[in-house]
Every structure is written in structure tokens, then in C-alpha cells.
mmCIF file of C-alpha atoms and ligand atoms in Angstrom:
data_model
loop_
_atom_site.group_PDB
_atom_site.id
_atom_site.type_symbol
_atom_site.label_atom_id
_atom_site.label_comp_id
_atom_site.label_asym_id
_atom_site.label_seq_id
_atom_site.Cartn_x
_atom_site.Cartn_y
_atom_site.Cartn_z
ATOM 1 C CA UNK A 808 116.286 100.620 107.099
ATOM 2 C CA UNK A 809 117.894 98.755 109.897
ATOM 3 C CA UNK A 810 114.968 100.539 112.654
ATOM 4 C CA UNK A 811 116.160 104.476 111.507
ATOM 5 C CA UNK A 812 112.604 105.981 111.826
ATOM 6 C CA UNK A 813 114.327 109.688 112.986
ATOM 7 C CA UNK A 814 117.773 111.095 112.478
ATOM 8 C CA UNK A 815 119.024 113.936 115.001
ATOM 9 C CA UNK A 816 120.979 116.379 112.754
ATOM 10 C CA UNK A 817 123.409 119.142 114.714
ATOM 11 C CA UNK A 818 124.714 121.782 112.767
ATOM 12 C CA UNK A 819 125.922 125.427 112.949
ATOM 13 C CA UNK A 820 123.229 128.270 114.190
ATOM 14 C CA UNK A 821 125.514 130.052 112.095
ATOM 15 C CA UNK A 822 125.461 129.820 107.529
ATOM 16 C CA UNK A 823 128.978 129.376 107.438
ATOM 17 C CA UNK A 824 131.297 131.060 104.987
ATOM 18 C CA UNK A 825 131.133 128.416 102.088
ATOM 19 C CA UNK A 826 127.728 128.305 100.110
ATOM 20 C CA UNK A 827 128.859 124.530 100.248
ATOM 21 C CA UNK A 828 127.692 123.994 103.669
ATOM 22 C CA UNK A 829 124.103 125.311 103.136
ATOM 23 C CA UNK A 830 123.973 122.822 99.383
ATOM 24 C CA UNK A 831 125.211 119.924 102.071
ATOM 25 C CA UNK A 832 122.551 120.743 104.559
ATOM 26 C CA UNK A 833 119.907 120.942 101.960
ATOM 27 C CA UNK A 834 121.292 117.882 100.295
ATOM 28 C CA UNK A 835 121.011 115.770 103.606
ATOM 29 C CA UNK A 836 117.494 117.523 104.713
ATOM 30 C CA UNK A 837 116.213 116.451 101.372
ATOM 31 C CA UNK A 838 117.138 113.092 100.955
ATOM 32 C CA UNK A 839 116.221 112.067 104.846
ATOM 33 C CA UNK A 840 112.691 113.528 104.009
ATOM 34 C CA UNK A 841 112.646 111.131 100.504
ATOM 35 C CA UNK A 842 113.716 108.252 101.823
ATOM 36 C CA UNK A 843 110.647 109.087 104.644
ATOM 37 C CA UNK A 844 113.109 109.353 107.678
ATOM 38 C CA UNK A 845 112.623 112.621 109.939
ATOM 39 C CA UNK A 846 114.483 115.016 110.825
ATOM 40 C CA UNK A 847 114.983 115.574 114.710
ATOM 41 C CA UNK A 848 116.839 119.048 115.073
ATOM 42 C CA UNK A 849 117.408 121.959 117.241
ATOM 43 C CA UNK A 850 113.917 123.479 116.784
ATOM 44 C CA UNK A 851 114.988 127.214 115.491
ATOM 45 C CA UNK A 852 115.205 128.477 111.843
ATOM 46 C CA UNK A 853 118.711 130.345 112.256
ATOM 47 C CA UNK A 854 122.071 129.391 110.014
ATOM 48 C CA UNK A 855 122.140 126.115 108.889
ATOM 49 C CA UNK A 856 120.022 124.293 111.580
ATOM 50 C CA UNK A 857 117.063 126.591 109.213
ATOM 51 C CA UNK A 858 118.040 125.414 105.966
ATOM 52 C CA UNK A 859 118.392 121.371 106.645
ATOM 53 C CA UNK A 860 114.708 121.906 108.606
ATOM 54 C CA UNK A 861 113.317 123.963 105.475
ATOM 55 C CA UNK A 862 114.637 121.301 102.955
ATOM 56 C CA UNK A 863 113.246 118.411 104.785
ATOM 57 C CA UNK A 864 109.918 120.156 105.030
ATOM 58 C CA UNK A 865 109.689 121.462 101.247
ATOM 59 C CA UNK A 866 110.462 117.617 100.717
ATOM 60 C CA UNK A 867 107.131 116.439 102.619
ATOM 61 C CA UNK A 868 109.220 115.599 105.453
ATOM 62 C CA UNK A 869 108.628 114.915 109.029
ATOM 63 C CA UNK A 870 110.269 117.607 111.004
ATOM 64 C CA UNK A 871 110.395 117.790 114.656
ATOM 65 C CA UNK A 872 111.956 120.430 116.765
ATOM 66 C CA UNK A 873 113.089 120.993 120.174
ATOM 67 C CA UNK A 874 114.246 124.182 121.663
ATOM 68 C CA UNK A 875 114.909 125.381 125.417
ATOM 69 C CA UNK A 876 112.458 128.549 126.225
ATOM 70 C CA UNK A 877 115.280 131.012 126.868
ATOM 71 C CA UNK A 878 116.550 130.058 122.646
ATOM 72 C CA UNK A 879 112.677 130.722 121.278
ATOM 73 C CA UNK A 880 113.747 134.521 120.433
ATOM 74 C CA UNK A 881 117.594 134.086 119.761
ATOM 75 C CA UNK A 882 116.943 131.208 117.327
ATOM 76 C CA UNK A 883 114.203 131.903 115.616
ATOM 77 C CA UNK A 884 111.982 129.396 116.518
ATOM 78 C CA UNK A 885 110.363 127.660 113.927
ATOM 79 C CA UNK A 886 107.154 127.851 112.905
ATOM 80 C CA UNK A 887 105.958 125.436 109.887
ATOM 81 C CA UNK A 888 107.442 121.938 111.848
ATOM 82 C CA UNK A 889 105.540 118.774 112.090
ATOM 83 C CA UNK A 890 106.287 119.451 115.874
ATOM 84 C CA UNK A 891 108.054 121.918 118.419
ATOM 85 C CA UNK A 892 108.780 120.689 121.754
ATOM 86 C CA UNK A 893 109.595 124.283 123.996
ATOM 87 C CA UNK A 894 111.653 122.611 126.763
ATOM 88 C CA UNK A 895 113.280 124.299 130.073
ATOM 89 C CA UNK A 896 117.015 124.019 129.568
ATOM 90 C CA UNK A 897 119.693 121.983 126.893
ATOM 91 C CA UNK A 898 120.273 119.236 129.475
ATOM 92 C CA UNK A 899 116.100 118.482 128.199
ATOM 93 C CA UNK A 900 116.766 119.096 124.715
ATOM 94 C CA UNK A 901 119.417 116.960 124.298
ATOM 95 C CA UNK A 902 117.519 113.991 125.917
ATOM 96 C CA UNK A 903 114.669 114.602 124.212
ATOM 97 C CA UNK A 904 116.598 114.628 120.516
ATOM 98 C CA UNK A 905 118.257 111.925 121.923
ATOM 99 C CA UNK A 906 114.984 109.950 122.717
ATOM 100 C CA UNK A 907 113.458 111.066 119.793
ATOM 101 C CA UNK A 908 116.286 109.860 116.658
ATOM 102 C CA UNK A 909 117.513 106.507 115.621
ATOM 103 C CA UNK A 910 120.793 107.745 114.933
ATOM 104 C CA UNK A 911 122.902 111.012 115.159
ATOM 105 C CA UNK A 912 124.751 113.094 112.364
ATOM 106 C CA UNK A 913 127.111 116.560 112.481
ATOM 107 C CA UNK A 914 126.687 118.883 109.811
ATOM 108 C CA UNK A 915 129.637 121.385 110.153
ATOM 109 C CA UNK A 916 128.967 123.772 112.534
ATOM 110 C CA UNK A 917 130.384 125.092 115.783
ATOM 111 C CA UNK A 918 130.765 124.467 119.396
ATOM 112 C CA UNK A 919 127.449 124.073 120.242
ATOM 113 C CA UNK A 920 127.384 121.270 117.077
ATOM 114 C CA UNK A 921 130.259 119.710 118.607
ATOM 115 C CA UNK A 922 129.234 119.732 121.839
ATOM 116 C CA UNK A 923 126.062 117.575 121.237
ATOM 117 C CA UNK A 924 128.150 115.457 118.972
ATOM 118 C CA UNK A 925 130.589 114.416 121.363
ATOM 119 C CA UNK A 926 127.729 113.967 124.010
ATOM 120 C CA UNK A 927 125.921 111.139 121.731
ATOM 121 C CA UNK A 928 129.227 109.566 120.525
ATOM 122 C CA UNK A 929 130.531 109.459 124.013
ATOM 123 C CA UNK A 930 127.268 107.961 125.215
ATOM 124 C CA UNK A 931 127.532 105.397 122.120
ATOM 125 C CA UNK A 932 131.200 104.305 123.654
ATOM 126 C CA UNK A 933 129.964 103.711 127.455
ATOM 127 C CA UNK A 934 126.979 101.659 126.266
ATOM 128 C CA UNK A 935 124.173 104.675 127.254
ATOM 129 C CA UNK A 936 122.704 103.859 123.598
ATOM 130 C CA UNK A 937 123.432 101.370 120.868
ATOM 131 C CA UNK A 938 122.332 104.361 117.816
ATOM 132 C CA UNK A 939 124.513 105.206 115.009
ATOM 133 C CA UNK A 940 126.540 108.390 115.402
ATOM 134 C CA UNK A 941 128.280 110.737 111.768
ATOM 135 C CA UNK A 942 130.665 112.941 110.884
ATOM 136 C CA UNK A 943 128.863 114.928 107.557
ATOM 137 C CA UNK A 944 131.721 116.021 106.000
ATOM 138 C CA UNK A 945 131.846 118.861 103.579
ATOM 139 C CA UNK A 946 135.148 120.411 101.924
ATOM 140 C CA UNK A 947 137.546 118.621 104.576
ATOM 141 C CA UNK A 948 135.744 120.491 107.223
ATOM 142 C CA UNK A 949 135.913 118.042 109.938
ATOM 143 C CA UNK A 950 139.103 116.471 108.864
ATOM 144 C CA UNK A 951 141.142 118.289 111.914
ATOM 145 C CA UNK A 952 138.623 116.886 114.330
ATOM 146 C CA UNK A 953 139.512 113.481 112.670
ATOM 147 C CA UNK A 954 143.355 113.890 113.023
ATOM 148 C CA UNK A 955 142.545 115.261 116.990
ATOM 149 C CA UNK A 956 140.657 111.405 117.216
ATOM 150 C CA UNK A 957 143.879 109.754 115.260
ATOM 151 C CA UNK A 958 146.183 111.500 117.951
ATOM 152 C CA UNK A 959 144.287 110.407 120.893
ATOM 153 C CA UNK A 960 144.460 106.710 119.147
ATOM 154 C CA UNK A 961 148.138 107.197 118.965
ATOM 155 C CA UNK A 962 148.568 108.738 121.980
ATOM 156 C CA UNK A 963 146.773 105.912 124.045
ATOM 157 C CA UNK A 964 143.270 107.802 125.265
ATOM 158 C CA UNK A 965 141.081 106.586 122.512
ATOM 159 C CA UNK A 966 140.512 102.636 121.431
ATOM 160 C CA UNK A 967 140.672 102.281 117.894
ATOM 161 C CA UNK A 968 137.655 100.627 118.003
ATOM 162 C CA UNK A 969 135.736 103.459 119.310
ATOM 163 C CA UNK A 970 137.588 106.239 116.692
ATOM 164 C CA UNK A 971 136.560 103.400 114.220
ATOM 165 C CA UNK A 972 132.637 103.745 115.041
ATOM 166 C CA UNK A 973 132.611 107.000 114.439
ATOM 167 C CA UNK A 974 131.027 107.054 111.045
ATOM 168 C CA UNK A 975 132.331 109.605 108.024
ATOM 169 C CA UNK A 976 130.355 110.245 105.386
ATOM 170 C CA UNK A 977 130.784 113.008 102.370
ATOM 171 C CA UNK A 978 126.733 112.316 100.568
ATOM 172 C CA UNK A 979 123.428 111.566 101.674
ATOM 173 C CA UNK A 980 123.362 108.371 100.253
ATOM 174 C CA UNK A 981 126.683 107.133 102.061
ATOM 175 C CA UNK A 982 125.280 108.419 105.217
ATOM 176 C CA UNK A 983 121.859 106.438 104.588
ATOM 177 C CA UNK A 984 124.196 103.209 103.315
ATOM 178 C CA UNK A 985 126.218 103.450 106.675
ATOM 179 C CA UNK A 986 123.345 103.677 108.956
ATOM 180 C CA UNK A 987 121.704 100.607 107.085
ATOM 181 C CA UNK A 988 124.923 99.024 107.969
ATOM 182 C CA UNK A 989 124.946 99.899 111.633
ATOM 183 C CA UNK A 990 126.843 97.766 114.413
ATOM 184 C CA UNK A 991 127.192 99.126 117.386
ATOM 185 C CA UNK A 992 130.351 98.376 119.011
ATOM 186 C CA UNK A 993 131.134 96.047 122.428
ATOM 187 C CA UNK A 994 130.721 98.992 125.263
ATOM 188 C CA UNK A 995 133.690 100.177 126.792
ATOM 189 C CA UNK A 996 133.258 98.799 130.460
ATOM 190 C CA UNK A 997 131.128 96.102 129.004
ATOM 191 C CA UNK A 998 132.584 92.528 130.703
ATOM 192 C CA UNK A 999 133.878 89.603 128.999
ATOM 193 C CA UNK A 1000 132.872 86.275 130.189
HETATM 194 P P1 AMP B 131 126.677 126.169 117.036
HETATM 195 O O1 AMP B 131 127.225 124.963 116.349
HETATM 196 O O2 AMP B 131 127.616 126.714 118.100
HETATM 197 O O3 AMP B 131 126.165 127.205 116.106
HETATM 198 O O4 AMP B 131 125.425 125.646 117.873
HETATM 199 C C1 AMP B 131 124.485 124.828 117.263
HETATM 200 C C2 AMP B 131 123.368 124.533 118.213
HETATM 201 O O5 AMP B 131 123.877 123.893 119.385
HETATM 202 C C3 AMP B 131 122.601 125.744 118.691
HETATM 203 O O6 AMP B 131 121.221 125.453 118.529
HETATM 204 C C4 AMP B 131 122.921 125.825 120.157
HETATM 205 O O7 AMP B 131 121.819 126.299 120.893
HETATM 206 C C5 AMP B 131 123.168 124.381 120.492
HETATM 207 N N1 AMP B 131 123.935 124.175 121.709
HETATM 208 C C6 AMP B 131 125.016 124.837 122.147
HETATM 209 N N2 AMP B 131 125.436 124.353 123.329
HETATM 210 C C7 AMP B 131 124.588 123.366 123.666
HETATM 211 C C8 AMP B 131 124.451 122.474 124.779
HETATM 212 N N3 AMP B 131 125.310 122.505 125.807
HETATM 213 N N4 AMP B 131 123.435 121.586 124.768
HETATM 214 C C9 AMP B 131 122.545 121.557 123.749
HETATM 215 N N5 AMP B 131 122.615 122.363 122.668
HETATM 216 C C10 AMP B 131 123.611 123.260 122.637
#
């Protein structure tokens, strides 16, 4: 499928309020693990970064972790993954995820989840990495982040090209479709000749 060997997922530390977020994170950590993609995640076994790394395992799936030192206790580290990379600090985390997947995807979550979003989408726009980059969406929850994008279209800070690579997907199976589909858009300060 279009090279996606490993898929970074970012999502809350946190369950959420809605039992729907934990069914969508055990939907997606299920289905990555059957269709023999792993799972490249935040390494600890709190909120809903637990339950998309338990349902990828209990699926026979590849699971590999990565966690800064100073998160081992306040995250619950996780101890049945295929791997666990204990790094020094989240600027090393983030690379390493980032080395690690073939494409990116946000679970709802919170600012930590958006933060590491934005990092790999932003990257995708200046040409740092060509990999596919998803909005999970469950229940409308990211559809105010979706109308922020829309304004910043309108408003002149945003190409709709770019807003338009952001991918948006509601199942497993359209996020799997839309990866298989992958372009990766002309870079923003790429030249024309
Ligand atoms: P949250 O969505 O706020 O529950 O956070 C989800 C995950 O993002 C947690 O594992 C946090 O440790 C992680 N996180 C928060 N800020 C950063 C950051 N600057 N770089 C990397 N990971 C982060």
C-alpha cells in the first residue's frame, strides 16, 4: 500500500468524555494491525494513546513506542510493545516517530495531539517530508479545527492547496483508502522552472 509500512498515530493522554473516542481508537489500532501496518505512537499506556497501542497489539500488531525519560512514570510506559525507544526530550521523540512512520494520523485528543499534528503537517507544506498527514474524525470533533483552516484560506494565510492535503477521514478503511491514494503536494517554496 503505496510504501505505508508504519503509521504515527497522536491522540489524547487523556480517555475523553465520549466512549466514542476509545471505539475509534480501537477501531483504527485494529485495522492498522490487520492490514499488517504498525503502529508508531507515543510509547505510554495512558488515555487513548493506551487503548489504540492495546488494540493493535491484541490484533498481532507491530507496535513501537517512543517516550522521553522524564514521561516513563507520568505516562505509564508501556510494557508489552514490539519496541520502546526511552529518548531524552520531545524534540527526539518527535523525530524519531517521524523517522519511524510512513504517514501521520490525529485521533482526537488535546494540545499535545495537536501540537505534533501541526508539526508533521507543517513539515509536509515546506517540503521537510513527502508522508501523508489525517485528521481521524470522530463525532465532529475536529470540525472547529477544520473551519480555523477554512478561515485562514479565506483570510489569505493558508493556500488552498495545502488546507486541501490535509486528509479527513471518519473509518479505518477511508483512512487506509486515502493513504493508498497519497500525493504529496508541490512544496511551498518549491521553484517553478
Ligand atoms: P494530549 O493530546 O495533550 O493528551 O497529549 C498527547 C501526547 O502528546 C502526550 O503523550 C504528550 O506527552 C505529547 N506531547 C505534548 N506536547 C508535546 C511536544 N511538544 N512534543 C511531543 N509530544 C508532545
Amino acid at each position: 500500500m503505496n510504501g505505508i509500512r508504519r503509521v504515527a498515530v497522536y491522540t489524547g493522554s487523556a480517555p475523553g468524555n465520549d466512549p466514542g473516542f476509545a471505539e475509534a481508537a480501537t477501531d483504527v489500532g485494529g485495522r492498522l494491525a490487520g492490514a499488517g501496518i504498525g503502529l508508531v505512537y507515543g510509547g505510554g499506556h495512558a488515555g487513548l494513546m493506551g487503548v489504540v497501542s492495546d488494540a493493535a497489539l491484541a490484533a498481532g500488531g507491530e507496535v513501537f513506542g517512543v517516550i522521553p525519560q522524564a514521561l516513563v512514570d507520568a505516562e505509564l510506559a508501556h510494557p508489552g510493545l514490539t519496541s520502546l525507544e526511552v529518548v531524552p526530550d520531545m524534540h527526539v521523540r518527535k523525530m524519531r516517530m517521524a523517522e519511524l512512520a510512513d504517514g501521520f494520523v490525529a485521533l482526537p485528543g488535546g494540545p499535545g495531539t495537536l501540537e505534533e499534528l501541526f508539526e508533521a503537517w507543517t513539515w509536509l507544506q515546506l517540503g521537510f517530508h513527502r508522508k501523508p498527514v489525517a485528521l481521524y474524525d470522530v463525532d465532529g470533533f475536529w470540525m472547529p479545527l477544520i473551519a480555523m483552516l477554512d478561515g485562514m484560506v479565506d483570510a489569505g494565510f493558508l493556500a488552498a492547496t495545502f488546507r486541501d492535503s490535509l486528509i479527513v477521514v471518519r473509518t479505518p478503511d477511508d483512512l487506509l483508502a486515502a493513504f493508498d491514494a497519497w500525493e504529496p503536494p508541490t512544496p511551498k517554496f518549491a521553484r517553478s522552472r
